[in-house]
Amino acid sequence: MTTNLETARHPETLKRVCIEPLTRVEGHGKVTLLLDEDNHVKQARLHIVEFRGFEKFIQGRPYWELPVLVQRLCGICPVSHHLAAAKACDRLIGVDRLTPTAEKVRRLMHLGQVLQSHALHFFHLSSPDLLFGIDDAVAHRNIVGVIRDHPEIAMQGVLLRKFGQEVIRVTSGKRVHGTGALPGGVNKNVSLEERDLLLADIDRILDWAEKGVQLIKRIILTRPDFHYRFAAVDANTLSLVAPDGGFELYDGGLRARDPQGETIFDHADDQGYAELIHEEIKPWSYMKFPFIVALGPEQGWYRVGPLARVNNCEHFHTSLAEQERQDFAAAGEGRPLQAALATHWARMIELLHCAEAIRDLLLDPDLQGTDLRRDGRLQTTGIGVLEAPRGTLFHHYEIDPDGLVTRANLIVSTTNNNQAMNESIRRVAADDLDGHTLTEPLLNRIEVAIRAYDPCLSCATHALGKMPLELELLDADGQRVGRLVRHADGSIAL
Amino acid sequence: MSKTFKLDGREIPFETGQTIMDAALAAGVYIPHLCHNPEFAPHGSCRVCLVDIGGRQVSACTAAASEGMEVDSCSESIQETRRAILQMLFVEGNHVCPACEKSGACQLQAVAYYTGMLAPHFTHFFPRRPVDASHSDVIIDFNRCILCELCVRASRDHDGKRVFAISGRGLDSHLVIDSPSGLLGDSSFAAGDKAAHVCPTGAILPKGRGYETPIGERLYDREPISIVGDVRAHEEEVV
């Protein structure tokens, strides 16, 4: 399951190629490749290069600030952190069951979040690679190219995301970084006016979500050999599932399966995650490497996110998404699909599910309920787990008797995917780059593999940043033999 | 016929003994302020209520109104001075508005918006100040204290307890608590004290609560402080 490209034996004799920063991903990271004289790849690593340290600086803060404070980890999926922290705070105040209104408002907020994040990723960040091909001219292979060549697809992407953001605004007060969830509940319900505002658009949203699934299915099935092979790695999978084994984003039991789809653990209580998942630290990355304890650090790494979730669940409880899931499952011919690019397919099925589930929830009168919060007795430990757009997200806090945080552990989705992303770029390095003279389209293949996971590197290390892309090719003596610069306008200079 | 003075060209009536601030507020004219609270003796320490009288800058909360004086409270140079004072207040403490329970209902934040302060400008001090959560009902976040002494005055003059005092001098000035351990939980402080309800920032807050008012419905979400007035006037709504 793992390759041998993590650490080269004699790195001092190899030349180094660095892709920094990775583009069209959220956050700041780089990839380094070590090549021998004949351009054979000997080492490939995805690095997260910055560090923010939220787990440290929230120590000493009052627990009730956590949902609002830690959501600042991210500007794309703040709702996931907001809700994971709120779920942990529910436990801290001894509440294990919310009022129906509170739970449904939170679920609605979360569905809006997943919908907008998936739309952003698929249409804005990945559609250029998928629509134009990995080797398309770089000046064309971007969102501006999509707007020019496929204006209707670009517009649908923008408006799908806008709808998701509106759902978030209605439930949390702001499109980004709101305050809806409180320990034990929420601070507002959804008024009839707000509901009707969202319902007015829902048919159009459903139509576009369905078209999105058909688009990615068509792209993948047009060249199935390539799409199933590219960056594919056999991985264990981890996700939440509903009690009946169905698809679940907000609250459920943990399910892990091996690459053949056999159960490693199932319906595990998320409060016991620390018994199931451990984290390994490697000296070359600020991002930790989680693994399933039962399998150990070498074999226990796993994949989370859309591909893991759609593989792991037995059904969707919304009809359109379930039909699409059946097509998806059939493509695996009895095994979980392990193709990195199939993640885009799974992602769009999830987006469709979110649109359907939002429609169903909006018609639920509990959203207009006024019983918003529950209270209980203060505890010392709180754990909140949910499925963020990019995968399983763990928030774990400990507090002192005064209510101040003494310890925090966050395992974010992208961290869970750390080894899987590394294995995918090693697969690309071995399959597509090995022995070739490196060009921009070849290096883009590395980025395409990473993009499939939709990593949020700022969440993962809690870093942020944006810089132009500059590649340097050094020979074994450290002398520069080639240089490639991508300017902010997309132009390339040698 | 009562006496008057001119505030930004507008005639303001006043009674003998009234300050510029008292007369302006009575006439419905807003002069930004933080340490001023009409329930307590004027303090003149935050300097946000600076006004110009014939080229001399004085604090409106301590300067007596007098017949015929011409007071400038909204010229760009006065607002610039106020912004600089506010910027210094922001960088001296740790005012993390995005995560603060008081955001949207905070007088410091509202006054900063009123004066057009968009960024702190100065280098942050980033002081290390632990939160005191030892009390069962109230927390003190010293990161947000601006040394306005309203809690000091309220505890001393209203509650008759003297729970709070300012210790140290200059940059070392800080709020201290009268208890053997220095912790609020060991003091005679109670959640019903006046001192628990006068803080213009989020330094003294009810424990275990926050963000209960949805965004859009908070005190200063719809109208500025010049129309809404001080936090203390809406204490029942915001606590």
XYZ file of C-alpha atoms in Angstrom:
733
model
C 0.000 0.000 0.000
C 2.923 2.363 0.636
C 5.660 3.314 -1.778
C 9.336 3.624 -0.959
C 9.664 7.210 -2.105
C 9.295 8.959 1.247
C 13.005 9.123 2.077
C 15.892 8.687 -0.368
C 18.985 6.847 0.789
C 21.531 9.440 -0.284
C 19.703 12.732 -0.719
C 23.001 14.651 -0.850
C 23.727 13.219 -4.298
C 20.336 14.051 -5.776
C 18.967 17.130 -7.472
C 15.980 18.851 -5.962
C 12.842 20.188 -7.638
C 10.501 22.232 -5.535
C 6.895 23.181 -6.372
C 6.148 26.109 -4.123
C 3.556 27.234 -3.431
C 1.001 24.696 -4.543
C -1.624 26.544 -6.498
C -5.398 26.258 -6.565
C -5.453 24.738 -3.099
C -6.422 26.484 0.105
C -3.434 27.361 2.241
C 0.274 27.191 1.663
C 2.353 24.121 0.907
C 5.082 22.822 -1.341
C 6.241 19.595 -2.929
C 9.868 18.573 -3.167
C 11.168 15.951 -5.546
C 14.669 14.503 -5.401
C 15.925 13.169 -8.742
C 19.062 11.358 -9.799
C 21.153 12.196 -12.862
C 18.711 10.371 -15.131
C 15.672 12.134 -13.691
C 14.506 9.071 -11.790
C 12.473 10.167 -8.777
C 13.985 8.972 -5.533
C 11.973 10.995 -3.061
C 8.687 12.919 -3.161
C 7.178 14.788 -0.249
C 4.278 17.145 0.343
C 5.349 19.709 2.915
C 3.267 22.090 4.917
C 5.616 24.925 5.540
C 4.014 27.170 8.096
C 2.652 26.887 11.554
C -0.070 28.771 13.394
C -0.523 26.848 16.606
C -4.191 27.300 17.484
C -4.009 24.355 19.868
C -1.493 26.295 21.943
C -2.898 29.759 22.018
C -6.453 28.782 22.914
C -5.073 27.438 26.186
C -6.289 29.676 28.980
C -9.329 30.894 27.046
C -12.901 30.262 28.293
C -14.509 27.203 26.683
C -17.609 29.072 25.476
C -15.435 31.159 23.159
C -14.181 28.087 21.292
C -16.792 27.805 18.507
C -16.260 31.429 17.521
C -12.514 31.490 18.155
C -11.331 28.318 16.437
C -13.425 28.847 13.303
C -10.797 31.470 12.437
C -8.580 28.540 11.466
C -10.113 28.790 8.041
C -12.015 31.107 5.749
C -13.371 28.316 3.522
C -14.695 25.805 6.035
C -15.082 27.849 9.237
C -18.525 26.344 9.814
C -16.950 22.905 10.215
C -14.654 24.163 12.961
C -17.475 26.235 14.454
C -19.722 23.188 14.685
C -17.051 20.678 15.725
C -16.078 23.026 18.567
C -19.756 23.554 19.430
C -20.279 19.777 19.551
C -17.268 19.491 21.866
C -18.684 22.328 24.002
C -22.041 20.520 24.188
C -20.160 17.692 25.857
C -18.252 20.126 28.084
C -21.516 21.408 29.514
C -22.940 17.919 29.790
C -25.409 18.093 26.907
C -25.505 15.041 24.646
C -28.780 15.770 22.910
C -29.810 19.135 21.460
C -33.336 20.434 21.019
C -34.792 19.468 17.606
C -34.609 23.094 16.461
C -30.978 23.498 17.501
C -29.902 20.258 15.864
C -31.692 21.039 12.615
C -30.412 24.619 12.419
C -26.881 23.300 12.908
C -27.395 20.579 10.298
C -28.723 23.148 7.847
C -25.714 25.384 8.463
C -23.394 22.429 7.895
C -25.100 21.384 4.655
C -24.759 24.955 3.366
C -21.090 24.849 4.269
C -20.373 21.557 2.500
C -22.315 22.707 -0.551
C -20.445 25.998 -0.889
C -17.039 24.459 -0.194
C -17.553 21.671 -2.743
C -18.765 24.194 -5.331
C -15.728 26.373 -4.715
C -13.378 23.457 -5.056
C -14.878 21.806 -8.086
C -15.737 24.824 -10.205
C -13.134 27.391 -9.193
C -10.110 25.255 -8.397
C -10.333 21.920 -10.195
C -12.598 22.379 -13.207
C -9.771 23.909 -15.310
C -7.773 20.654 -15.039
C -10.834 18.509 -15.649
C -12.392 20.483 -18.510
C -9.230 21.370 -20.401
C -6.946 18.504 -19.460
C -3.898 18.387 -17.246
C -1.540 19.298 -20.092
C -3.491 22.306 -21.379
C -1.612 25.601 -21.727
C -1.188 27.066 -18.277
C -2.353 30.506 -19.398
C -5.666 28.938 -20.340
C -5.951 26.305 -17.617
C -7.554 28.472 -14.939
C -10.916 29.856 -13.834
C -10.683 32.718 -16.331
C -10.371 30.128 -19.098
C -13.455 28.369 -17.741
C -15.392 31.633 -17.696
C -14.362 32.296 -21.292
C -14.983 28.805 -22.740
C -17.792 27.542 -20.480
C -19.524 30.609 -19.054
C -22.628 28.669 -18.016
C -20.574 26.187 -15.955
C -18.588 28.995 -14.328
C -21.782 30.880 -13.489
C -23.406 27.787 -11.988
C -20.329 27.278 -9.834
C -20.411 30.847 -8.574
C -24.153 30.795 -7.853
C -24.073 27.354 -6.200
C -21.433 28.663 -3.845
C -23.446 31.815 -3.238
C -26.474 29.741 -2.262
C -24.419 27.760 0.257
C -23.105 31.000 1.706
C -26.661 32.308 2.042
C -27.645 29.184 3.993
C -24.717 29.902 6.313
C -25.737 33.553 6.681
C -29.306 32.648 7.542
C -28.194 30.204 10.233
C -25.171 32.006 11.686
C -25.649 35.701 10.932
C -22.744 36.047 8.486
C -21.542 34.293 5.352
C -18.100 33.805 6.907
C -17.312 33.537 10.627
C -20.781 33.850 12.135
C -21.913 32.977 15.665
C -24.884 30.616 15.262
C -23.857 27.628 17.374
C -23.493 27.990 21.158
C -22.571 25.358 23.728
C -25.790 23.401 24.087
C -27.589 24.831 21.074
C -27.908 27.788 18.740
C -28.640 31.513 19.125
C -31.363 31.746 16.471
C -33.902 29.734 14.540
C -34.799 30.153 10.861
C -37.700 32.520 10.292
C -40.330 31.873 7.647
C -38.984 34.826 5.646
C -35.479 33.387 5.732
C -36.788 29.944 4.788
C -38.750 31.322 1.852
C -35.732 33.286 0.663
C -33.765 30.045 0.370
C -36.642 27.986 -0.992
C -37.079 30.465 -3.833
C -33.744 29.294 -5.308
C -33.755 25.623 -4.395
C -35.104 24.166 -7.654
C -32.449 25.941 -9.673
C -29.761 24.798 -7.211
C -30.908 21.181 -7.470
C -30.856 21.377 -11.263
C -27.300 22.747 -11.312
C -26.149 20.228 -8.708
C -27.464 17.392 -10.906
C -25.737 18.874 -13.951
C -22.514 19.037 -11.949
C -22.642 15.323 -11.220
C -23.362 14.517 -14.862
C -20.446 16.722 -15.940
C -17.837 15.006 -13.781
C -19.250 11.566 -14.542
C -18.982 12.301 -18.263
C -15.400 13.536 -17.887
C -14.301 10.514 -15.875
C -16.076 7.920 -17.983
C -14.760 9.430 -21.215
C -11.236 8.334 -20.272
C -11.807 5.780 -17.509
C -8.395 4.108 -17.767
C -6.554 7.355 -17.207
C -8.882 8.687 -14.498
C -8.914 5.422 -12.539
C -5.134 5.007 -12.754
C -3.942 8.575 -12.163
C -2.597 9.066 -8.627
C -4.613 6.064 -7.450
C -3.450 4.542 -4.191
C -5.005 1.745 -2.188
C -5.956 3.278 1.117
C -7.921 2.496 4.230
C -10.932 4.775 4.556
C -12.420 6.577 7.529
C -15.705 8.439 7.850
C -18.760 8.920 10.002
C -21.829 6.900 9.104
C -25.427 7.046 10.287
C -26.681 4.289 12.622
C -28.163 2.484 9.585
C -24.873 2.732 7.673
C -26.111 5.626 5.573
C -24.264 8.768 4.540
C -23.792 11.220 7.414
C -22.040 14.561 7.735
C -22.946 15.997 11.137
C -23.092 13.227 13.708
C -22.600 9.485 13.635
C -20.343 6.540 14.402
C -16.838 6.116 13.003
C -16.366 3.526 10.279
C -12.974 2.411 8.955
C -12.511 -0.033 6.113
C -9.474 -1.496 4.412
C -8.731 -1.060 0.671
C -10.874 -4.091 -0.161
C -13.810 -2.671 1.740
C -13.478 -5.004 4.723
C -14.379 -3.536 8.102
C -11.596 -2.408 10.467
C -14.018 -0.871 12.964
C -17.632 0.223 12.629
C -20.081 2.493 14.425
C -17.326 3.377 16.876
C -18.228 6.035 19.438
C -16.544 9.285 18.375
C -15.856 10.075 22.055
C -13.370 7.202 21.990
C -11.476 8.370 18.912
C -8.193 8.629 20.829
C -8.196 4.845 21.286
C -8.627 4.312 17.557
C -6.495 7.036 15.983
C -2.979 8.084 16.932
C -0.759 10.680 15.299
C 2.851 10.337 14.182
C 5.224 13.266 13.812
C 7.832 13.385 11.053
C 10.727 15.840 11.162
C 10.168 17.188 7.658
C 6.580 18.399 7.986
C 4.563 20.586 10.356
C 1.564 18.396 9.553
C 1.113 15.287 11.685
C 0.479 11.814 10.260
C -2.555 10.109 11.833
C -2.960 6.337 11.660
C -5.386 3.625 12.781
C -3.921 2.208 15.980
C -4.918 -1.371 15.172
C -2.827 -1.308 11.975
C 0.164 0.704 13.219
C 1.861 3.763 11.687
C 3.199 1.969 8.587
C -0.035 0.371 7.410
C -2.621 2.350 9.354
C -2.795 5.535 7.320
C -6.127 6.260 5.755
C -8.134 8.477 3.452
C -10.998 10.766 4.495
C -13.247 13.090 2.513
C -15.768 12.592 -0.278
C -14.131 9.482 -1.753
C -13.933 7.804 1.652
C -17.458 8.835 2.621
C -19.190 7.728 -0.568
C -17.218 4.461 -0.554
C -17.985 3.851 3.121
C -21.711 4.564 3.219
C -24.359 2.037 2.245
C -26.823 4.581 0.951
C -27.840 8.239 0.807
C -31.203 9.078 2.333
C -31.906 11.487 -0.525
C -33.052 9.890 -3.747
C -31.052 11.671 -6.457
C -27.763 11.321 -4.623
C -28.533 7.645 -3.936
C -29.075 6.987 -7.653
C -25.731 8.589 -8.398
C -24.039 6.654 -5.599
C -25.189 3.405 -7.176
C -23.511 4.360 -10.470
C -20.405 5.310 -8.521
C -20.358 2.029 -6.593
C -20.856 0.063 -9.823
C -17.725 1.679 -11.249
C -15.735 0.102 -8.408
C -16.876 -3.373 -9.483
C -17.280 -4.591 -5.944
C -14.313 -2.783 -4.440
C -14.061 0.779 -3.115
C -12.912 3.149 -5.857
C -9.345 4.150 -5.027
C -8.783 6.644 -7.841
C -7.813 10.068 -6.565
C -9.740 11.721 -9.391
C -12.889 9.810 -8.477
C -12.902 12.099 -5.433
C -14.293 14.818 -7.711
C -17.131 12.496 -8.696
C -17.867 11.660 -5.058
C -17.663 15.357 -4.186
C -20.322 16.287 -6.715
C -22.608 13.471 -5.529
C -22.241 14.942 -2.044
C -23.018 18.417 -3.358
C -26.215 17.036 -4.890
C -27.078 15.368 -1.596
C -26.547 18.674 0.246
C -28.931 20.468 -2.113
C -31.569 17.761 -1.619
C -31.114 17.664 2.142
C -31.305 21.464 2.384
C -34.595 21.385 0.474
C -35.990 18.731 2.803
C -34.805 20.507 5.957
C -36.196 23.860 4.861
C -39.661 22.310 4.827
C -39.301 21.086 8.415
C -41.304 23.275 10.835
C -38.835 22.530 13.630
C -36.614 25.209 12.069
C -39.066 27.811 13.368
C -39.020 26.372 16.907
C -38.050 28.586 19.824
C -36.480 26.023 22.155
C -32.881 26.732 21.218
C -30.609 25.620 24.065
C -30.099 22.957 26.674
C -27.886 23.058 29.727
C -26.178 20.469 31.879
C -23.340 19.961 34.339
C -19.838 21.113 33.484
C -17.459 18.320 32.467
C -13.680 18.381 32.024
C -13.418 16.844 28.544
C -15.297 17.595 25.357
C -14.879 15.889 21.997
C -16.657 16.939 18.818
C -16.381 15.006 15.563
C -18.058 15.709 12.246
C -17.496 15.353 8.526
C -16.078 18.605 7.176
C -16.082 19.084 3.383
C -12.582 17.610 3.222
C -13.189 14.778 5.663
C -13.434 13.747 9.287
C -12.660 16.541 11.729
C -11.825 15.963 15.400
C -11.918 18.673 18.071
C -10.888 17.628 21.575
C -10.706 20.037 24.510
C -9.959 19.730 28.191
C -10.850 22.462 30.663
C -10.107 23.242 34.305
C -12.843 23.607 36.940
C -13.048 27.345 36.142
C -13.896 26.610 32.496
C -10.557 27.607 30.960
C -8.984 25.432 28.261
C -5.981 23.449 29.498
C -5.409 21.230 26.467
C -6.642 21.034 22.910
C -6.119 18.569 20.088
C -7.456 19.196 16.602
C -7.101 16.578 13.879
C -8.381 18.314 10.788
C -9.495 16.671 7.569
C -6.420 17.530 5.579
C -4.184 16.155 8.324
C -6.096 12.886 8.122
C -5.311 12.822 4.401
C -1.629 13.647 4.846
C -0.167 10.248 4.023
C -2.772 9.558 1.321
C -1.811 12.787 -0.467
C 1.869 11.948 -0.124
C 1.258 8.475 -1.544
C -0.708 9.950 -4.443
C 2.078 12.344 -5.445
C 4.585 9.500 -5.165
C 2.419 7.440 -7.485
C 2.358 10.335 -9.974
C 6.096 10.849 -9.577
C 6.766 7.187 -10.250
C 4.243 6.809 -13.103
C 4.442 10.092 -14.941
C 7.608 11.982 -13.995
C 10.213 9.302 -13.531
C 12.928 9.547 -16.163
C 11.400 12.538 -17.943
C 12.669 16.083 -18.320
C 10.414 18.088 -16.076
C 8.035 20.563 -17.694
C 5.233 22.696 -16.278
C 2.479 20.291 -17.424
C 4.330 17.373 -15.817
C 4.692 19.228 -12.539
C 1.026 20.188 -12.744
C 0.251 16.489 -12.511
C 1.601 16.561 -8.984
C -0.673 19.462 -8.177
C -3.670 17.790 -9.820
C -3.148 14.785 -7.547
C -3.043 16.989 -4.463
C -5.989 19.084 -5.631
C -8.185 15.999 -5.838
C -8.060 15.862 -2.034
C -9.060 19.542 -1.865
C -6.530 20.077 0.907
C -6.952 23.005 3.217
C -3.353 23.489 4.218
C -4.143 26.446 6.427
C -6.477 24.283 8.466
C -3.992 21.474 8.591
C -1.101 23.429 9.982
C -3.007 26.518 10.662
C -0.888 28.429 8.115
C -1.801 30.917 5.434
C -0.028 32.652 2.593
C 0.129 33.361 -1.111
C 3.219 33.664 -3.220
C 4.199 33.410 -6.884
C 5.361 30.023 -8.139
C 9.040 29.556 -8.791
C 10.650 26.233 -9.695
C 14.366 25.633 -9.649
C 16.074 22.547 -11.052
C 19.445 21.897 -9.392
C 22.012 19.310 -10.470
C 23.749 16.931 -8.095
C 26.310 19.625 -7.247
C 23.623 22.105 -6.327
C 24.123 24.171 -9.469
C 20.986 25.580 -11.015
C 20.348 24.040 -14.416
C 16.797 25.251 -14.962
C 14.305 27.734 -13.623
C 10.602 28.245 -14.192
C 8.609 31.190 -12.884
C 4.848 31.530 -12.942
C 3.801 35.150 -12.545
C 0.585 36.316 -10.910
C -0.993 36.786 -14.363
C -0.364 33.163 -15.217
C 2.454 33.841 -17.685
C 5.450 31.553 -17.591
C 9.074 32.618 -17.859
C 12.045 30.275 -18.182
C -33.449 82.263 29.533
C -30.721 79.623 29.994
C -27.117 80.151 29.066
C -25.723 78.573 25.905
C -22.460 77.678 24.207
C -21.753 76.600 20.655
C -20.861 72.975 19.893
C -19.854 72.529 16.254
C -21.948 75.606 15.435
C -25.031 74.403 17.300
C -26.376 76.303 20.328
C -26.311 74.057 23.415
C -28.152 75.244 26.556
C -26.568 74.483 29.926
C -26.981 75.077 33.633
C -24.194 76.451 35.764
C -21.953 73.609 36.918
C -22.674 71.335 33.964
C -19.765 70.011 31.959
C -19.618 70.243 28.184
C -20.369 66.509 28.087
C -23.398 66.767 30.397
C -24.880 69.641 28.419
C -24.187 67.990 25.049
C -25.725 64.662 26.059
C -28.725 66.454 27.576
C -29.213 68.232 24.254
C -28.944 64.942 22.380
C -25.537 65.675 20.852
C -23.034 62.808 20.993
C -19.430 63.321 22.047
C -17.530 59.996 21.979
C -16.365 58.748 25.388
C -15.323 55.607 27.232
C -14.511 56.398 30.868
C -17.459 58.748 31.266
C -20.640 57.482 32.876
C -23.093 60.084 34.201
C -23.742 57.945 37.278
C -20.183 58.537 38.474
C -17.936 61.524 39.022
C -16.140 62.604 35.847
C -12.741 60.981 35.427
C -11.156 62.480 32.333
C -8.738 59.589 31.866
C -9.563 57.975 28.528
C -9.180 61.291 26.627
C -11.519 60.110 23.886
C -13.908 63.011 24.575
C -11.284 65.607 23.688
C -12.764 68.784 22.224
C -11.126 71.991 21.038
C -11.931 75.320 22.635
C -10.090 78.153 20.958
C -7.079 76.029 20.141
C -6.929 74.360 23.560
C -7.799 70.668 23.799
C -9.726 69.624 26.910
C -11.764 66.596 27.908
C -15.451 67.403 27.544
C -16.376 65.252 30.536
C -14.367 67.404 32.968
C -14.454 70.884 31.366
C -17.216 73.141 32.664
C -19.480 74.699 30.085
C -19.393 78.486 29.984
C -21.439 81.160 28.290
C -20.546 81.852 24.676
C -17.697 79.344 24.357
C -17.172 77.776 20.921
C -16.427 74.083 21.067
C -15.172 71.987 18.185
C -15.917 68.278 18.572
C -16.028 66.907 15.050
C -13.225 68.539 13.080
C -10.876 66.145 11.298
C -7.983 67.082 13.577
C -10.003 66.221 16.711
C -11.155 62.948 15.178
C -7.573 62.161 14.200
C -6.414 62.673 17.778
C -9.239 60.452 19.034
C -8.328 57.762 16.516
C -4.703 57.825 17.692
C -5.830 57.494 21.331
C -8.088 54.571 20.417
C -5.362 52.920 18.371
C -3.079 53.062 21.390
C -5.792 51.522 23.561
C -6.210 48.702 21.046
C -2.499 47.839 20.824
C -1.852 48.092 24.572
C -4.242 45.224 25.261
C -5.337 42.177 23.303
C -8.606 43.204 21.698
C -9.519 40.288 19.440
C -12.868 41.570 18.189
C -13.510 38.618 15.827
C -13.724 36.196 18.753
C -14.895 38.483 21.570
C -18.276 37.886 23.218
C -18.829 41.646 23.366
C -18.281 42.261 19.660
C -21.206 44.181 18.217
C -22.205 45.450 21.647
C -18.837 46.853 22.754
C -18.437 50.536 23.459
C -14.721 50.525 22.602
C -15.440 48.920 19.239
C -18.403 51.219 18.588
C -16.436 54.371 19.424
C -13.615 53.174 17.170
C -16.105 52.764 14.327
C -17.603 56.180 15.100
C -14.235 57.907 14.784
C -13.400 56.038 11.579
C -10.623 53.908 13.032
C -10.038 51.085 10.544
C -6.758 49.581 11.773
C -4.608 49.723 14.911
C -1.715 51.426 13.075
C 0.743 51.003 15.975
C 2.716 47.869 16.773
C 0.793 45.533 19.074
C 2.246 45.064 22.559
C 0.701 41.578 22.813
C 0.871 41.578 26.634
C 0.462 38.244 28.425
C -2.570 38.571 30.651
C -4.332 35.474 31.957
C -8.100 35.359 32.287
C -9.459 35.310 35.858
C -12.308 32.777 35.812
C -12.177 32.013 39.538
C -15.561 33.616 40.271
C -18.642 31.462 39.908
C -20.680 33.989 37.904
C -18.338 36.528 36.296
C -15.019 36.399 34.438
C -12.420 39.112 34.091
C -10.427 39.144 30.878
C -7.608 41.564 31.624
C -6.659 41.496 27.940
C -9.621 43.769 27.277
C -9.175 46.227 30.182
C -8.616 49.836 29.118
C -8.083 51.170 32.675
C -11.154 53.421 32.534
C -11.676 52.782 36.264
C -15.445 52.517 35.899
C -15.432 49.208 37.806
C -13.160 50.817 40.417
C -15.542 53.728 40.829
C -18.688 51.576 40.778
C -17.366 49.171 43.407
C -16.139 51.995 45.624
C -18.852 54.615 45.161
C -21.924 52.468 44.548
C -21.287 48.992 45.919
C -19.232 50.217 48.888
C -16.779 47.354 48.440
C -13.566 48.642 46.834
C -13.031 45.295 45.039
C -10.965 46.922 42.289
C -8.056 49.351 42.105
C -5.420 50.397 39.611
C -1.905 49.445 40.643
C 1.445 50.362 39.102
C 2.341 53.474 37.144
C 2.498 54.436 33.485
C 2.811 51.405 31.223
C 2.768 49.136 34.269
C -0.682 50.313 35.344
C -3.042 47.402 35.756
C -6.274 46.416 37.424
C -5.895 44.596 40.742
C -8.466 42.840 42.908
C -8.800 43.155 46.651
C -8.560 39.541 47.818
C -5.861 37.499 49.585
C -5.089 35.579 46.388
C -5.678 38.486 44.039
C -8.401 36.409 42.388
C -11.951 37.621 41.856
C -13.379 34.399 43.286
C -11.789 35.154 46.648
C -13.108 38.721 46.771
C -16.447 40.048 48.000
C -17.506 40.731 44.405
C -20.994 39.573 43.369
C -22.683 39.330 39.976
C -25.340 41.797 41.143
C -22.775 44.488 41.940
C -22.918 47.682 39.945
C -19.260 47.069 39.088
C -20.289 43.983 37.130
C -22.374 46.086 34.758
C -20.325 49.170 33.862
C -17.417 47.855 31.783
C -17.389 49.566 28.360
C -15.420 46.642 26.839
C -15.559 42.860 27.268
C -13.241 42.818 30.304
C -15.973 41.973 32.857
C -18.521 39.509 31.523
C -21.022 36.945 32.774
C -19.415 33.527 33.004
C -20.311 30.651 30.693
C -22.264 32.833 28.285
C -21.625 34.726 25.102
C -22.790 35.277 21.513
C -26.401 34.804 22.570
C -27.625 37.748 20.522
C -27.559 36.821 16.815
C -25.450 38.904 14.471
C -27.662 41.624 13.062
C -29.499 42.149 16.354
C -26.567 43.235 18.526
C -26.559 46.692 20.065
C -24.486 48.440 17.422
C -25.252 46.213 14.416
C -27.778 48.570 12.843
C -27.033 52.058 14.103
C -23.876 53.740 15.391
C -23.188 54.594 19.000
C -23.969 58.250 18.325
C -27.608 57.202 17.906
C -27.801 54.097 20.107
C -25.920 55.547 23.091
C -23.754 53.845 25.699
C -23.768 50.152 26.568
C -24.833 50.984 30.138
C -28.095 52.475 28.888
C -28.950 49.066 27.384
C -27.459 46.912 30.094
C -30.558 44.748 30.484
C -30.642 44.058 26.753
C -26.997 43.136 26.247
C -26.182 41.086 29.349
